[in-house]
Each structure stands twice: as structure tokens, then as C-alpha cells.
CSV table of C-alpha atoms and ligand atoms in Angstrom, one decimal:
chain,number,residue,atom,x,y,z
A,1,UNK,CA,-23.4,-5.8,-3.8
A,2,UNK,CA,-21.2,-5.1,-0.2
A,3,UNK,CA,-18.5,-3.9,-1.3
A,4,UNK,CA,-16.1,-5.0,1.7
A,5,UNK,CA,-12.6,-5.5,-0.5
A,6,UNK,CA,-11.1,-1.7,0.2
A,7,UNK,CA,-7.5,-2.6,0.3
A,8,UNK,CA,-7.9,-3.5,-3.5
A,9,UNK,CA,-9.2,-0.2,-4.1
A,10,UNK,CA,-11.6,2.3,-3.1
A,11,UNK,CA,-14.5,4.3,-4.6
A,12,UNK,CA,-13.5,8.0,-5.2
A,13,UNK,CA,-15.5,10.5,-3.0
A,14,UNK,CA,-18.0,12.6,-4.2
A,15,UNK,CA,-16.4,15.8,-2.8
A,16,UNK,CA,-12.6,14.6,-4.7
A,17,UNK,CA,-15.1,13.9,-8.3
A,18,UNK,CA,-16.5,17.8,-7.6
A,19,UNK,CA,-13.1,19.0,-6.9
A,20,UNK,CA,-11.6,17.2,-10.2
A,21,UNK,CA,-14.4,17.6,-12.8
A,22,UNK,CA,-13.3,21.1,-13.8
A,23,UNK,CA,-10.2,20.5,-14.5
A,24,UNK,CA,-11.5,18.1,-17.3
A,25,UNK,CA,-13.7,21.0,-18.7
A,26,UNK,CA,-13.2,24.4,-17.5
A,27,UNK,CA,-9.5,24.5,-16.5
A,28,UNK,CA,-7.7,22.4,-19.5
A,29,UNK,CA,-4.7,24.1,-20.4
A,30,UNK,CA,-1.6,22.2,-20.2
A,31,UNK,CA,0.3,22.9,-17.1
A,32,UNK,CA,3.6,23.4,-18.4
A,33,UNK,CA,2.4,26.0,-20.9
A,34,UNK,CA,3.9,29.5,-19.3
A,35,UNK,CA,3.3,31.5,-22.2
A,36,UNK,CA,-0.7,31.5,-21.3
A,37,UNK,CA,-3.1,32.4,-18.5
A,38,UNK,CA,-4.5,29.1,-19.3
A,39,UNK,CA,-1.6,26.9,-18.6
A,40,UNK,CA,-0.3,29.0,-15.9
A,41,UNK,CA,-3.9,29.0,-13.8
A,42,UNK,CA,-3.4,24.8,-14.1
A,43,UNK,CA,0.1,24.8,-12.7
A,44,UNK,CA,-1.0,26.9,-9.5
A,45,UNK,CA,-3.5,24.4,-8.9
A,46,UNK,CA,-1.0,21.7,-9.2
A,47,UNK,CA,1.3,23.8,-7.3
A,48,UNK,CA,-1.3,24.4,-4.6
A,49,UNK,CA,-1.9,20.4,-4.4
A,50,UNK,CA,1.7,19.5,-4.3
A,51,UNK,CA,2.2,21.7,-1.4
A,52,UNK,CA,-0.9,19.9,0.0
A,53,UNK,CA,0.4,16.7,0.0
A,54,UNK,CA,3.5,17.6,0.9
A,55,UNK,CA,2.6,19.5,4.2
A,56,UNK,CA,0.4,16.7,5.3
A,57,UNK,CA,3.3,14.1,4.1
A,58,UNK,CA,5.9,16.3,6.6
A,59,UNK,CA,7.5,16.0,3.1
A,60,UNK,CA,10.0,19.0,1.0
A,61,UNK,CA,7.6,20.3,-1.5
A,62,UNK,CA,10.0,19.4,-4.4
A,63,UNK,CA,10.6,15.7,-3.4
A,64,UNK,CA,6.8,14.9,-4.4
A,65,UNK,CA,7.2,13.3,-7.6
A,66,UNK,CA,3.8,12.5,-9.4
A,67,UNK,CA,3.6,9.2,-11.2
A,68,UNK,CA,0.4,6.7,-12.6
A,69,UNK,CA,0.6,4.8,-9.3
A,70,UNK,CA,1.9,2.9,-6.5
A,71,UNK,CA,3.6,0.3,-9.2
A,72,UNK,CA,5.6,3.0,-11.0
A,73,UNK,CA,6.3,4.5,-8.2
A,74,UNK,CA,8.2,1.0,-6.9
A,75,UNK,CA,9.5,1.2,-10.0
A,76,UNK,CA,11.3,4.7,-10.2
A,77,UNK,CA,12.6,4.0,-6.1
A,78,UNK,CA,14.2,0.9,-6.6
A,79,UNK,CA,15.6,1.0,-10.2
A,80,UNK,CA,16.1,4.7,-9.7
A,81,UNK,CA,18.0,4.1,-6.9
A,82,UNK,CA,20.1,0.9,-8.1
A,83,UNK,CA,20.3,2.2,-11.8
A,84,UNK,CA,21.7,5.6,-10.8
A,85,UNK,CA,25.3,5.6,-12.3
A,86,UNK,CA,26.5,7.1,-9.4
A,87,UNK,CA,25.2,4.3,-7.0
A,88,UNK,CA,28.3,2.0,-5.9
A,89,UNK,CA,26.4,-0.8,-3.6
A,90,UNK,CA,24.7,-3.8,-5.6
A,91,UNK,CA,22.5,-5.4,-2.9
A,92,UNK,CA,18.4,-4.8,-2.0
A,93,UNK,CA,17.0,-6.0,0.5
A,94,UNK,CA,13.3,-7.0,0.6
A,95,UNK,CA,10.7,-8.6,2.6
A,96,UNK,CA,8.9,-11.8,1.7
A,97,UNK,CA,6.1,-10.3,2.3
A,98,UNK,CA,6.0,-7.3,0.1
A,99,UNK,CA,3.4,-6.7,-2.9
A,100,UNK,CA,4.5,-8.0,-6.5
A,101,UNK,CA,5.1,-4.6,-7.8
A,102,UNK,CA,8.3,-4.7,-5.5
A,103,UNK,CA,8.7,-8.4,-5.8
A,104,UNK,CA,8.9,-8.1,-9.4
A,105,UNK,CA,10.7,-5.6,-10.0
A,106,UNK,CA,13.6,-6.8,-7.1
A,107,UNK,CA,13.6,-10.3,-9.4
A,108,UNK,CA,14.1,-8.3,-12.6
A,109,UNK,CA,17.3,-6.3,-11.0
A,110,UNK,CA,18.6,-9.4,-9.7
A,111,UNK,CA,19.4,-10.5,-13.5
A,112,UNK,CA,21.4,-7.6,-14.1
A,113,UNK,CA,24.6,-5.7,-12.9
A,114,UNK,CA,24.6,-2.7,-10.9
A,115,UNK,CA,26.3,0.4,-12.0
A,116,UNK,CA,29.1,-0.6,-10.8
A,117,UNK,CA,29.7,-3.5,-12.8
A,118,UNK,CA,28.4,-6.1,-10.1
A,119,UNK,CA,25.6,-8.5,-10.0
A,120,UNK,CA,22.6,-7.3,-8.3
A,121,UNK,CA,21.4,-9.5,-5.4
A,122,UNK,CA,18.4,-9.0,-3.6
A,123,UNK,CA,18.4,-10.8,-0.1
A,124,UNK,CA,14.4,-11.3,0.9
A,125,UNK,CA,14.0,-11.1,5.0
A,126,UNK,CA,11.1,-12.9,6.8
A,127,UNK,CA,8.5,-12.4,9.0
A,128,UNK,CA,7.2,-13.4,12.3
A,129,UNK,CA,4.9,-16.5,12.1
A,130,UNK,CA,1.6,-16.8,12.0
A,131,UNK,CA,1.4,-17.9,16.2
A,132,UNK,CA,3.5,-15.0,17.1
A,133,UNK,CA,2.3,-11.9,18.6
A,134,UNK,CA,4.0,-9.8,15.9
A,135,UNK,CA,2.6,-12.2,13.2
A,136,UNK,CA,3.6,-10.9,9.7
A,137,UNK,CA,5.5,-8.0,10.9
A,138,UNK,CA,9.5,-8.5,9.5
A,139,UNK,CA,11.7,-10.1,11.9
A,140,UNK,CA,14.1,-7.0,12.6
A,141,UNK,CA,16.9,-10.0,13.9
A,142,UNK,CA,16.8,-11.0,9.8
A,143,UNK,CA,17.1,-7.6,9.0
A,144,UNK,CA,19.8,-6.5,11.3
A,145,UNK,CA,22.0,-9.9,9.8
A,146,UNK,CA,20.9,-8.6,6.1
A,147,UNK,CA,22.0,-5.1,5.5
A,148,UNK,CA,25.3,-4.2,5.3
A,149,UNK,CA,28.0,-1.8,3.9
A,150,UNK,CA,26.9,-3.2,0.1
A,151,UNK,CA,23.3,-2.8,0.7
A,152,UNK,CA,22.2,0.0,-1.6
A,153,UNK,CA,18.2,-0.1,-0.7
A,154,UNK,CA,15.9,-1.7,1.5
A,155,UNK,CA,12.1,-1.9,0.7
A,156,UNK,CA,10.0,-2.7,3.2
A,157,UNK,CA,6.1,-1.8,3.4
A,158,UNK,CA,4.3,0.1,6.0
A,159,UNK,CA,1.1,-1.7,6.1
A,160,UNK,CA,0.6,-5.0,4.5
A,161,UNK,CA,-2.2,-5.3,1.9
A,162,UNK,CA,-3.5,-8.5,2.6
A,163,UNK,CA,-2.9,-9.3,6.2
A,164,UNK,CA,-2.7,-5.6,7.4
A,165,UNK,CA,0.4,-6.1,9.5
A,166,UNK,CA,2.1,-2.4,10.5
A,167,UNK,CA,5.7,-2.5,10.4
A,168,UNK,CA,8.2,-0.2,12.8
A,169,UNK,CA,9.2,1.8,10.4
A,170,UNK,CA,11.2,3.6,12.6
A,171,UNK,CA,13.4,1.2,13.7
A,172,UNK,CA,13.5,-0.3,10.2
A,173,UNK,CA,15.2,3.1,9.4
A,174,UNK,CA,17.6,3.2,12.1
A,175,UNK,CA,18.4,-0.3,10.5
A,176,UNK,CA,19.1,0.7,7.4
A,177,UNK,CA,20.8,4.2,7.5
A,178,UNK,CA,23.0,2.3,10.3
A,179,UNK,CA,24.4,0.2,7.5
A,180,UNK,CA,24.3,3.6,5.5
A,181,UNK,CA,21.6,2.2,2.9
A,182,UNK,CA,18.1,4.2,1.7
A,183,UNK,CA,14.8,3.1,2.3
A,184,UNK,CA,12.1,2.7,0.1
A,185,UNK,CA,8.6,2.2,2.3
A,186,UNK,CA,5.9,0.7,0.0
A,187,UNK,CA,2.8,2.8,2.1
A,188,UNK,CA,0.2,2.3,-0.3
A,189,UNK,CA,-2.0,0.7,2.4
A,190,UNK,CA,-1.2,3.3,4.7
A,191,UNK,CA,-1.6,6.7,3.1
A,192,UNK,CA,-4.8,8.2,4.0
A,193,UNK,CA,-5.5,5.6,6.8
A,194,UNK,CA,-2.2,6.2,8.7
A,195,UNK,CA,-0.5,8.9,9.7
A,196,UNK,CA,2.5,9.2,7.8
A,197,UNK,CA,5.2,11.7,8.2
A,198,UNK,CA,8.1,11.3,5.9
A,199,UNK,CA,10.7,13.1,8.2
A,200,UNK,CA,10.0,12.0,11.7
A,201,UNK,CA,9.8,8.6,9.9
A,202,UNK,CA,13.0,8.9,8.3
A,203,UNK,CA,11.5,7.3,5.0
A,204,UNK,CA,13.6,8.2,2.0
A,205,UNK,CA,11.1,7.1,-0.6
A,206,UNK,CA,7.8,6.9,-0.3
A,207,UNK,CA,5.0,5.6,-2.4
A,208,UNK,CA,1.5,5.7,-2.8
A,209,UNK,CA,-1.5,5.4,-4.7
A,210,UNK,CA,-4.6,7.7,-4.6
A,211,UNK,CA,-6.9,5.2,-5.5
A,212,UNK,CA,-6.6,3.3,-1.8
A,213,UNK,CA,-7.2,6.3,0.0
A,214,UNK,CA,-10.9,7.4,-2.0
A,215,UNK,CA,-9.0,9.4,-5.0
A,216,UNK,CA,-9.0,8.0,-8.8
A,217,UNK,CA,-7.2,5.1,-9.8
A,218,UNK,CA,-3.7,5.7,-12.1
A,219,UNK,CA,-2.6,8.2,-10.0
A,220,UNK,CA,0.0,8.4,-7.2
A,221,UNK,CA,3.4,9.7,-5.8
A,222,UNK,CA,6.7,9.1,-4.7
A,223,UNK,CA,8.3,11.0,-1.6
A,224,UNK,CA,12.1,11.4,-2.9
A,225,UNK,CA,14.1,12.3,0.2
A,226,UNK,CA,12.8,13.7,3.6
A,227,UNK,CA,15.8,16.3,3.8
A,228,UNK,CA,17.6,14.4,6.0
A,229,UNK,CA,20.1,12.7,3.2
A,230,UNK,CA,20.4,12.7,-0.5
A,231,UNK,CA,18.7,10.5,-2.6
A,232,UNK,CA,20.0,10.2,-6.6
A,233,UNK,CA,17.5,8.6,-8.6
A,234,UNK,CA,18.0,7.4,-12.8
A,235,UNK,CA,14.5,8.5,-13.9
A,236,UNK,CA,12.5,5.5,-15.7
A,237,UNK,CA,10.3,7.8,-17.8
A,238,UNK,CA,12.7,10.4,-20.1
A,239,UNK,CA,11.1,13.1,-22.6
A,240,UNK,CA,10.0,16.2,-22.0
A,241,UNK,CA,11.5,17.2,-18.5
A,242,UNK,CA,8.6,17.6,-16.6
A,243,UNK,CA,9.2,17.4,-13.0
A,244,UNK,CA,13.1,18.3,-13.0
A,245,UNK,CA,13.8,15.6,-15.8
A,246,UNK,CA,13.2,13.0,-12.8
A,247,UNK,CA,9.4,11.7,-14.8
A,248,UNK,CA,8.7,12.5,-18.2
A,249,UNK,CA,5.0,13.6,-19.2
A,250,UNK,CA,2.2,16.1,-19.2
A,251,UNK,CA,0.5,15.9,-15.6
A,252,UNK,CA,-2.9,15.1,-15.0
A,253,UNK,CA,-4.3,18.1,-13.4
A,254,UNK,CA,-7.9,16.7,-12.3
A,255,UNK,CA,-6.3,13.7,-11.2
A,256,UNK,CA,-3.4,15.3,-9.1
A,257,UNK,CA,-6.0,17.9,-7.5
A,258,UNK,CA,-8.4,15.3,-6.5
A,259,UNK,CA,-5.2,13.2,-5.6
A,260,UNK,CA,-5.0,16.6,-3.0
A,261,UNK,CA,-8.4,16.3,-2.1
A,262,UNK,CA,-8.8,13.0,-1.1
A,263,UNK,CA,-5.9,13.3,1.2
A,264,UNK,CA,-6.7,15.9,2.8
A,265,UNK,CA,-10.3,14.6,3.8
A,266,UNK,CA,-8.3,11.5,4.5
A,267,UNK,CA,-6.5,13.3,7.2
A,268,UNK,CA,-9.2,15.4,8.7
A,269,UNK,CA,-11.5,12.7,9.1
A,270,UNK,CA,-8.7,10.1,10.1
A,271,UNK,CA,-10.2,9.5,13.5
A,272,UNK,CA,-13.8,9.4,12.7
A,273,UNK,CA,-13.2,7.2,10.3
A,274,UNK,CA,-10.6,4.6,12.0
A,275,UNK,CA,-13.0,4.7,15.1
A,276,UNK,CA,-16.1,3.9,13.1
A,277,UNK,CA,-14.0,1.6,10.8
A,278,UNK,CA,-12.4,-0.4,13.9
A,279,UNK,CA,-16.5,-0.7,15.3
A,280,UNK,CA,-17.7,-2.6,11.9
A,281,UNK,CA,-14.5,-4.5,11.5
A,282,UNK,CA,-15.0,-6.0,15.4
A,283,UNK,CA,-18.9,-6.6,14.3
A,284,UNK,CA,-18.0,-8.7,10.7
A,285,UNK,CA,-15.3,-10.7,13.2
A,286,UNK,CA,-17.2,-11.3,16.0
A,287,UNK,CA,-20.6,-12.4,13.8
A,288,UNK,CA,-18.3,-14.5,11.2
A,289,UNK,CA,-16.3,-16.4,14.3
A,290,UNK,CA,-19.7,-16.7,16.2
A,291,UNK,CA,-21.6,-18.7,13.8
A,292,UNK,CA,-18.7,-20.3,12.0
A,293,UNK,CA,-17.1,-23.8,13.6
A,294,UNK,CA,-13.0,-23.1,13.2
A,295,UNK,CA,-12.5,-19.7,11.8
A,296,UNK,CA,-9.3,-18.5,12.8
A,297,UNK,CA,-7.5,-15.0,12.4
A,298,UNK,CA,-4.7,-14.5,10.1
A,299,UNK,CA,-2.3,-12.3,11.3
A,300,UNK,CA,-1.6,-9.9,14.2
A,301,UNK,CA,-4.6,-9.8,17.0
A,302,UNK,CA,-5.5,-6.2,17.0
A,303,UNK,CA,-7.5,-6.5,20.5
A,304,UNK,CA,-4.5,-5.6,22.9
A,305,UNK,CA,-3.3,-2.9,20.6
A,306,UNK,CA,-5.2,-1.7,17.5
A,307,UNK,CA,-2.1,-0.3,16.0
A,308,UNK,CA,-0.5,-3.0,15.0
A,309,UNK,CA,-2.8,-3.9,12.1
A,310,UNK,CA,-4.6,-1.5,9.8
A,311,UNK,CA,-8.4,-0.8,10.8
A,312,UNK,CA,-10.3,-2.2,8.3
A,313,UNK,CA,-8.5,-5.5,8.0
A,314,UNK,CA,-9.5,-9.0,8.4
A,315,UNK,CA,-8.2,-12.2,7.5
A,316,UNK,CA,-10.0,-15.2,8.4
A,317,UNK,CA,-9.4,-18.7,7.0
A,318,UNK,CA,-12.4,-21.9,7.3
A,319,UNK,CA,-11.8,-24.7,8.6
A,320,UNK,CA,-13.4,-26.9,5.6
A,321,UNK,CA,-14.0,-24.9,3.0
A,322,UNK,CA,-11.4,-23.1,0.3
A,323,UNK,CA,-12.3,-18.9,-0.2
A,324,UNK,CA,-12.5,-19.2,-3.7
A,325,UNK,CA,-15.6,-21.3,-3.2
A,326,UNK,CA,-16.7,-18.7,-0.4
A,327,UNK,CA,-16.7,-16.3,-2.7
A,328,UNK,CA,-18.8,-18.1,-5.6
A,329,UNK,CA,-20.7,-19.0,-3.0
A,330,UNK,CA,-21.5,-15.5,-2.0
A,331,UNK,CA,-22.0,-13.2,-5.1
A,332,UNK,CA,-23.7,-10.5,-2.8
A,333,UNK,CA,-20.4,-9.8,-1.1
A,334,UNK,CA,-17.2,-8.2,-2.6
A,335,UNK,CA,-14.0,-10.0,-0.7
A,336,UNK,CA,-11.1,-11.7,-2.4
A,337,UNK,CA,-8.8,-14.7,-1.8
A,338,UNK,CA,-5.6,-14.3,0.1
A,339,UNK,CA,-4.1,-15.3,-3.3
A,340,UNK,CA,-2.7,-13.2,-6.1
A,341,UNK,CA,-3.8,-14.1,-9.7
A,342,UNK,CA,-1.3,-14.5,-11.7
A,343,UNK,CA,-2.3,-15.2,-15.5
A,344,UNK,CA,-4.5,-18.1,-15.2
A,345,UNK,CA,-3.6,-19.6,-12.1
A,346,UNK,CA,-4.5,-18.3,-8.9
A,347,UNK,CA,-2.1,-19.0,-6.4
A,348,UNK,CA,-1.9,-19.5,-2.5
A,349,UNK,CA,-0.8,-16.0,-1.0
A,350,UNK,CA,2.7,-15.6,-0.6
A,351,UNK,CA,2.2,-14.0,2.2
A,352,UNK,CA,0.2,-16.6,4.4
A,353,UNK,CA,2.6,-19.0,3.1
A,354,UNK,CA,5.7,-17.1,4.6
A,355,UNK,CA,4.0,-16.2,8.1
A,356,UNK,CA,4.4,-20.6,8.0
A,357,UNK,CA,0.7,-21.5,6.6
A,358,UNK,CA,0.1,-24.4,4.7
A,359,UNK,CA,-1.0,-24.3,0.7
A,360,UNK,CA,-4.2,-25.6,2.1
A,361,UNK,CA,-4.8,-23.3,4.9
A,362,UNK,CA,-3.8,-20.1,2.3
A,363,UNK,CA,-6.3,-21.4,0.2
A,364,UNK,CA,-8.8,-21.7,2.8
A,365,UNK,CA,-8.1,-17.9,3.9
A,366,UNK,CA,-10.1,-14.9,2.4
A,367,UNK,CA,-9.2,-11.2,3.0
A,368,UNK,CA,-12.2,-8.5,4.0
A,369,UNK,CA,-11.8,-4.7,3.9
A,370,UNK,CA,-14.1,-2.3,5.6
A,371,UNK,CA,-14.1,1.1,4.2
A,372,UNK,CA,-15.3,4.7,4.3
A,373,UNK,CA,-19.0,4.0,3.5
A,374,UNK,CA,-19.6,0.7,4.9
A,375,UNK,CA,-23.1,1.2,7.6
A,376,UNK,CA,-23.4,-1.5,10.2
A,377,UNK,CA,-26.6,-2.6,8.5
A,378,UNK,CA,-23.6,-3.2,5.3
A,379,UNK,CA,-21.6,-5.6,7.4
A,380,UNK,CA,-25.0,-7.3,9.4
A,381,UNK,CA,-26.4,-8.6,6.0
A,382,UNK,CA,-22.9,-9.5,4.7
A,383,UNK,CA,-22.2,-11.2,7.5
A,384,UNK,CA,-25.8,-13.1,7.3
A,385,UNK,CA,-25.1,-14.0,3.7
A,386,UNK,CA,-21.3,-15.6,4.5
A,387,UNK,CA,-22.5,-17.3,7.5
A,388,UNK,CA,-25.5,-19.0,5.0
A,389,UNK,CA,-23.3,-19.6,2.3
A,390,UNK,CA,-20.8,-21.1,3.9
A,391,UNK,CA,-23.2,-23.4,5.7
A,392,UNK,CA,-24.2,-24.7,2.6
A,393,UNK,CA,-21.1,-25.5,1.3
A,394,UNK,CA,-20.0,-27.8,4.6
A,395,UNK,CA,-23.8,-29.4,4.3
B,401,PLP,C1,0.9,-2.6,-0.9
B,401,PLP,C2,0.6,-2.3,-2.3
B,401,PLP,N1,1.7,-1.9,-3.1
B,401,PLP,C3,1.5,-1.6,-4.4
B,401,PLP,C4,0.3,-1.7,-5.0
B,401,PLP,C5,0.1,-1.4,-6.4
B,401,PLP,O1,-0.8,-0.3,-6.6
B,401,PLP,P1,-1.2,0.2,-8.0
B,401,PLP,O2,-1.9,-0.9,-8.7
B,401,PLP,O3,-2.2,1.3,-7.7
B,401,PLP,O4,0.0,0.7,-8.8
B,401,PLP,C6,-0.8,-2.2,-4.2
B,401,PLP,C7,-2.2,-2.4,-4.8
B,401,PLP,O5,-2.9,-3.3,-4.5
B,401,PLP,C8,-0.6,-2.4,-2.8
B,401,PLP,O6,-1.6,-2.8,-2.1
């Protein structure tokens, strides 16, 4: 099997499962036990990784908040944020383009009332279409026209997970704190292959999940205020009062140290890896659209400026045939469908569909994502056994 599907997760690196392994044996005490050497020795390696993170994240060391994941994470920003009692706006605003876990959670809010009494309405901006040069990246004209003095939070992602679009984030923060609103960034995508700095962003939640950036999965964190403003969250998880009463729960020390770990290798081998990442990413492209009548890019063209989609990236959609029979086609290869499952039925992507695609064209679009360990030899035979299979399938 190729694996070549890295921005639905990643394997965890050797050197983060030697880092983690003795907290699961040696080192077990439970980290918010004081009265023993035990406990105590486990919270100064949490500490230790906190202030890791943190550092690298240009992040206060208290505003790391440790949760199970990118989705809890959403979860705790945005109903944190509109829940807290002392929160007087009632409007989010969201881009079409954003992951369920804030899509979800922005339709829940939306059938209740705001601590202050009002309905809460959640305005979705869209994005540039797909012929633009900027394709999938938020149109900042919607955004401008959407937030105002009742918009409470906007949540807007830094990388996109299926299209790998990078938004300004910067801007998207003057935005916002113009209309005197928070911002939540979903960076799940981009922690680890990124640089991201919390302040010089001016990000007032961040989230991320250690299992896209070669950590384990069910583990992640949420950046709650770069010391530039206060941010007043209602925790989601109560009991016990771990991590100043803001998420309830005994911490997972292996998993938050090799959280630490696999960030910081993230970070000092950022440039190795983008650089060897961008080569194999240019090779799958230029074999698949070589030998392939009609494949065409989704998204933003990366050859002008690589910045302004994520490295590994590529969306292609066929001319003839849909990806989900690609992919049958081609057991060897791990890539998915631009679509999301939900329960049964698999669905176009919502976000090809609001960069202007067609049903049929979503359907005919697959996502590949080079990662870490991919060789060149990797992406030559994956790229022999797409070409094959899909020549089959058009006859
Ligand atoms: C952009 C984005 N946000 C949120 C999530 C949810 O992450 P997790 O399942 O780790 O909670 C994902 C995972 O695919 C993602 O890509």
C-alpha cells in the first residue's frame, strides 16, 4: 500500500512512539497527584511539553489548553466563546468551506439563543471560484460585508484540508478585531507544516490535532488568547478542574509528550521536508496530467507562488471517470474522494461545490496527500498504477 492520503492523518514517528512509550510504563503516576514524586515527575514533563508547544506556537504558556483533538477543540472555541454568559453578541461567522467539525457545531448554535437571550445566527462567507487565482481562499469583500458590531466570533481555517488553499490570516484578523469580534482559526492542516505564530498572527484560538502533524491520534490543543485581548470561554467538559476548570480530566502524559515531540521535529525539519514534499508533489502532478487526457487542478496553482496551497496537496478531478471508482480501481494506493461520508451516503465535497464545481465534476475529483516518508520511487509506482487503472476504466 502508498499511503498518499496525509491530510486525513499521519503515521506517528518513530522518534514521538520512543519519546511516549515510557510514559505508558515507567512514568504512570497521575499528573495531578502533588502529594508523590510520582505524580509530580509526570506534571514536569507535561509542563516541559506545554512550554514546548507554546514557544514554538509564539503562544502564553497558560493559553495551551490540551483536549482529544482538533473537533473538541472547535468545539470548546466556538461554544466556549458564544456560551460564555458574559458574551453579549449572537452572530458567527463561518466559511463555506470550513471542515464539519465547525460546520456542525455552527448549525447546532444556530438553533439556540445566545447568552444574551438572542437567536444565534451564523452567516457562512464564500470563496473565490474555482477559475480564480485565489481559488478557495475566502473572499475578504464577503467578509468585510459580514462582520459587524454583533459578530461575537469568526472561524475561518488556515489551510484547507481538502483543496489545501492558505488563507490570509492576517488580514482575516485585522477583519475581525476591526468589527471588535475573536477569531477562531481551524489550523489543523497547518500545524507542523506551517509556520504558525499565534501572536504575530493575531489568532485568538487556535486548534490543532497532533495526529496531522506525525503525533498520535485523539490528541490536540487549543491556543486560548495570544496576549493581545481577552478571550472568556464556558468550558464544555466540567469535573475535576484540571487545566484552570477550562477542561475537565486526567491528561494523557504519553500523548501530550509525544504531542511535544512531534512538533518540535515538525518545526526543525520544516524546510527539508516542504522542499522534498513540494519535489514529489510536482512529480505525482506532472506524471498523472502527462498520461491522463483532461485532468484538471482543483484549486489554487501553486507554480507562481508555492505558498498559497499547502505542500503536499493535490486535487485533480477526470475527465470521464468518478474517484470513487479510481479508487476501487486502484487498491495499491491510499487517496480519498473529495467527498465527506456522511452515514451511508457519500456526498460531493462541499467544498468543490462552493469554489462553483458541478455535482458531477466533485464527484469526479480525488484528493492526494504526500507526506513525511513518501520516496520518489513511492509516488513513480503510484503514479504507474493510477495512470493503468484509470485506463481501464475509460476502455
Ligand atoms: C481542517 C480540519 N479540521 C478539523 C479536523 C478534525 O480533526 P480530528 O478528527 O483530529 O478531531 C480535521 C480532520 O480531518 C481537519 O482536517
Amino acid at each position: 500500500m502508498i499511503y498518499l492520503d496525509h491530510h486525513a492523518t499521519t503515521p506517528c514517528d518513530p522518534r514521538v512512539v520512543e519519546a511516549m512509550l515510557p510514559y505508558l510504563t515507567q512514568h504512570f503516576g497521575n499528573p495531578h497527584s502533588d502529594s508523590h514524586e510520582a505524580g509530580r515527575e509526570v506534571r514536569r514533563a507535561i509542563d516541559q511539553s506545554i512550554d514546548s508547544m507554546a514557544a514554538i506556537l509564539n503562544a502564553p504558556r497558560e493559553s495551551v489548553v490540551i483536549t482529544s483533538g482538533a473537533t473538541e477543540s472547535i468545539n470548546l472555541a466556538i461554544r466556549g466563546v458564544l456560551m460564555h454568559p458574559r458574551c453579549k453578541r449572537h452572530q458567527v461567522v463561518v466559511c463555506e468551506t470550513e471542515h464539519p467539525a465547525v460546520l456542525e457545531v455552527a448549525d447546532d448554535l444556530s438553533k439556540q439563543l445566545s447568552a444574551g437571550g438572542q437567536p444565534i445566527e451564523i452567516i457562512r462567507v464564500g470563496v473565490h471560484p474555482h477559475d480564480h487565482p485565489s481559488a478557495g481562499q475566502v473572499d475578504l469583500v464577503q467578509l468585510r460585508a459580514a462582520v459587524n458590531n454583533q459578530t461575537a466570533l469568526v472561524s475561518i481555517m488556515w489551510a484547507n484540508n481538502e483543496i489545501g488553499s492558505v488563507a490570509p490570516i492576517k488580514t482575516i484578523a485585522e477583519i475581525t478585531h476591526e468589527a471588535g469580534a475573536l477569531l477562531h482559526c481551524d489550523a489543523t492542516q497547518a500545524v507542523g507544516r506551517l509556520p504558525v505564530d499565534a501572536l504575530a498572527s493575531d489568532v485568538d484560538l487556535l486548534t490543532a490535532s497532533a495526529h496531522k502533524f506525525y503525533g498520535p491520534k485523539s490528541t490536540g490543543f487549543l491556543v486560548v488568547g495570544n496576549g493581545n485581548r481577552r478571550v472568556r470561554l464556558r468550558p464544555q467538559i466540567v469535573g475535576g478542574g484540571q487545566q484552570r476548570g477550562l477542561r475537565g480530566g486526567t491528561l494523557n502524559p504519553a500523548s501530550i509528550v509525544a504531542m511535544a515531540t512531534a512538533l518540535r521535529i515538525a518545526i526543525d525539519e520544516m524546510e527539508s521536508d516542504t522542499s522534498r514534499i513540494l519535489t514529489l508533489r510536482e512529480l505525482l502532478w506532472g506524471r498523472l496530467h502527462e498520461s491522463i487526457d483532461g485532468l484538471q487542478l482543483n484549486g489554487a496553482n501553486w507554480h507562481d507562488d508555492s505558498s498559497v496551497r499547502l505542500p503536499g496537496n493535490l486535487n485533480v478531478r477526470l475527465r470521464d471517470v468518478e474517484g470513487e471508482a479510481w479508487m476501487a480501481a486502484t487498491p495499491e494506493v491510499a487517496f480519498s474522494s473529495g467527498s465527506a461520508c456522511s452515514s451511508t451516503e457519500a456526498l460531493p465535497s462541499h467544498v468543490l461545490l462552493a469554489m462553483g464545481l458541478t455535482e458531477s465534476e466533485a464527484r469526479r475529483s480525488v484528493r492526494f496527500g504526500v507526506g513525511r516518508f513518501n520516496t520518489a520511487d513511492e509516488i513513480n509506482s503510484a503514479a504507474d498504477q493510477l495512470i493503468a487503472s484509470h485506463q481501464k476504466l475509460v476502455g
